[in-house]
Amino acid sequence: MKIELTFPGFLRIGTVKNGETIELAPGKTVTDLLDMYNIPPEHQRHIIPIVNREEKRLDYHLKDGDCLFLYVPVGGG
Amino acid sequence: MNGKIQITVNGKPFTLHAPLDAMALWERQAPAKMPDIMVVNGFPVLSGERGRPLRDGDSVVFIRRGEIPSETEFMSMLTARNTPGLQTRFQEAVVGIAGLGGLGSHVATALARTGIGCLVLADFDVVEPSNLNRQCYDVADIGKYKTDALAEQISRFNPYLRIVKHRIRLNGENVFDIFSNCNVVVEAFDSVAGKKMLVNAFGSSAFRSQFLVTASGLAGIASPNLIQTRKLTRNVYLCGDLVSAAEPGRGLMAPRVMVAAGHQATMVLRILAGIAE
């Protein structure tokens, strides 16, 4: 399945470019995707997955055509 | 027009049936209570100066030093420069501010000056000297609870604003009670955990009909043009450049913090005006 992936500029998701569409095996969760790109669990817990402008959990099962934004708030206020 | 002239006096519509200058108008209205200052269309009229006759559309403001106008008079003058037609929505609104640091103190100030009806201010902290580089407090506030200091500041320029203070450390449980009556809540925390907590809360059904304006990425001196407002979810908007975390070597400084706060306050107004995309 195809997933459009966006993320803040400081994140490194393998060689994926921001806004790129990636291929993923059906049935995978957001966690599976992050594991695939070696994002350690201690970093994953800061991520808020936004799928098609809806907040989801890391165990959300991605669907073909989903637009996934990996939102990671940074400190300061 | 039958020679009638429509003007505003201290923010209220007023009809003149014949040409008259501002001083004559005041003398006619309240002969025993002369104003200290008169302002016609934004320009002060000096004492003893009769001035030109008032014209249709003119704005006259009479001021007596030390006298606070009535609420109606005050609000119409305070908001005279705002966009007409929106003021009722703003005055009926309740806006929550979660955290009263650099972002929250400036957002609250901007919204109070705009004429928002009620602010719910929540913070557990006190004002410290190190806050003064970017937060909307002064030296006399050091040691005060931020809820008290900010409420005092606001009351000095908008004494009629309703303020609900919560001196409390917000968490994933109490936010639902604290902000239950708010149309919009502004996330103005410093910590990542706090920001995440509030975004999560607004993803729940309890806040389904309310909006959150959150912020991320505002430290340092990178171009302020990188700070943007984005729609994150159906009811959550995000202001910031997404990357500029506060960290050693990249401090939180007034200009960018205030730009981000300006984005947040503007987004609140856009939501209340019903023009949020």
Coordinates of N, CA and C in Angstrom, one line a residue, chain A residues 7-11 44-56 58 69 71-77, chain B residues 102-103 134 189-190 192 195-196 199-200 203 214-218 231-234 238 242-246 252:
Chain A
F7 N 6.8 15.0 7.8 CA 7.4 15.0 9.2 C 8.2 16.3 9.4
P8 N 8.4 16.7 10.6 CA 9.2 17.9 10.9 C 10.6 17.7 10.4
G9 N 11.3 18.8 10.0 CA 12.6 18.7 9.3 C 13.7 18.0 10.1
F10 N 13.6 18.0 11.5 CA 14.7 17.4 12.2 C 14.6 15.9 12.3
L11 N 13.5 15.3 11.9 CA 13.4 13.9 12.0 C 14.1 13.3 10.8
Q44 N 9.9 7.2 19.7 CA 8.6 7.0 19.2 C 7.5 7.5 20.1
R45 N 7.8 7.5 21.4 CA 6.7 7.9 22.4 C 6.4 9.4 22.3
H46 N 7.3 10.2 21.7 CA 7.0 11.6 21.5 C 6.2 11.9 20.3
I47 N 6.0 10.9 19.4 CA 5.4 11.1 18.1 C 3.9 11.1 18.3
I48 N 3.2 12.0 17.7 CA 1.7 12.0 17.6 C 1.4 11.7 16.1
P49 N 0.9 10.5 15.8 CA 0.6 10.3 14.3 C -0.7 11.0 13.9
I50 N -0.7 11.8 12.9 CA -1.8 12.5 12.4 C -2.1 11.8 11.0
V51 N -3.2 11.2 10.9 CA -3.6 10.5 9.7 C -4.8 11.1 9.0
N52 N -4.6 11.6 7.8 CA -5.7 12.3 7.1 C -6.3 13.4 8.0
R53 N -5.5 14.1 8.8 CA -5.9 15.2 9.7 C -6.7 14.7 10.9
E54 N -6.5 13.4 11.2 CA -7.1 12.9 12.4 C -6.0 12.3 13.3
E55 N -6.1 12.6 14.6 CA -5.1 12.1 15.5 C -5.3 10.6 15.7
K56 N -4.2 9.8 15.6 CA -4.3 8.4 15.8 C -3.3 8.0 16.8
L58 N -0.2 5.1 18.0 CA 0.9 4.5 17.2 C 0.5 3.1 16.8
F69 N 1.2 12.3 8.9 CA 2.1 13.3 9.4 C 2.6 12.9 10.8
Y71 N 3.8 14.1 13.8 CA 4.0 15.3 14.6 C 4.8 15.1 15.8
V72 N 5.8 15.8 16.0 CA 6.7 15.7 17.2 C 6.8 17.1 17.8
P73 N 6.0 17.4 18.9 CA 6.2 18.8 19.5 C 7.6 19.0 20.0
V74 N 8.1 20.2 19.8 CA 9.4 20.5 20.4 C 9.2 21.5 21.5
G75 N 10.1 21.5 22.5 CA 10.0 22.4 23.7 C 10.1 23.9 23.5
G76 N 9.5 24.6 24.3 CA 9.6 26.1 24.3 C 8.3 26.8 24.3
G77 N 8.1 27.8 25.2 CA 6.8 28.4 25.2 C 6.9 29.7 26.0
Chain B
G102 N 5.9 32.7 28.1 CA 6.2 33.6 26.9 C 5.0 33.6 26.0
L103 N 4.5 32.5 25.6 CA 3.4 32.4 24.7 C 2.1 32.9 25.4
R134 N 11.2 37.5 28.0 CA 10.2 37.2 26.9 C 8.8 37.2 27.4
F189 N 2.4 25.8 26.8 CA 3.3 25.1 27.7 C 4.7 25.3 27.1
D190 N 5.7 25.0 28.0 CA 7.1 25.0 27.7 C 7.5 23.6 27.3
V192 N 7.5 19.5 26.2 CA 7.0 18.6 25.2 C 5.9 17.8 25.7
K195 N 2.6 19.8 25.9 CA 2.1 20.0 24.5 C 1.4 18.7 24.0
K196 N 2.1 17.6 24.2 CA 1.5 16.3 23.7 C 0.2 16.0 24.5
V199 N -2.7 18.1 23.1 CA -3.1 17.7 21.7 C -3.9 16.3 21.9
N200 N -3.4 15.4 22.7 CA -4.1 14.2 22.9 C -5.5 14.4 23.5
G203 N -8.0 15.3 21.0 CA -8.3 14.2 20.1 C -9.4 13.4 20.7
T214 N -2.2 25.1 19.3 CA -1.0 24.7 19.9 C 0.2 25.3 19.2
A215 N 1.4 25.2 19.8 CA 2.6 25.8 19.3 C 3.8 24.8 19.4
S216 N 4.6 24.9 18.4 CA 5.9 24.1 18.4 C 6.9 24.7 17.5
G217 N 8.0 25.1 18.0 CA 9.1 25.6 17.2 C 9.1 27.1 17.2
L218 N 9.7 27.8 18.2 CA 9.7 29.2 18.2 C 10.9 29.8 18.9
K231 N -3.3 23.7 9.9 CA -4.3 22.9 10.5 C -3.8 21.5 10.7
L232 N -3.8 21.1 11.9 CA -3.3 19.8 12.3 C -4.3 18.7 12.1
T233 N -5.5 18.9 12.8 CA -6.6 18.0 12.7 C -7.9 18.9 12.6
R234 N -9.0 18.2 12.7 CA -10.3 18.9 12.5 C -10.4 20.1 13.5
L238 N -1.9 24.5 14.6 CA -0.5 24.4 15.1 C 0.3 25.6 14.6
L242 N 8.0 24.3 13.7 CA 8.1 22.8 13.9 C 9.4 22.3 14.3
V243 N 10.5 23.1 14.2 CA 11.8 22.5 14.4 C 12.6 23.2 15.5
S244 N 12.4 24.5 15.7 CA 13.3 25.3 16.6 C 12.9 25.1 18.1
A245 N 13.5 24.0 18.6 CA 13.3 23.7 20.0 C 14.1 24.6 20.9
A246 N 13.6 24.9 22.1 CA 14.5 25.6 23.1 C 15.5 24.6 23.6
L252 N 15.0 30.9 24.2 CA 13.7 31.5 23.9 C 13.8 33.0 24.0

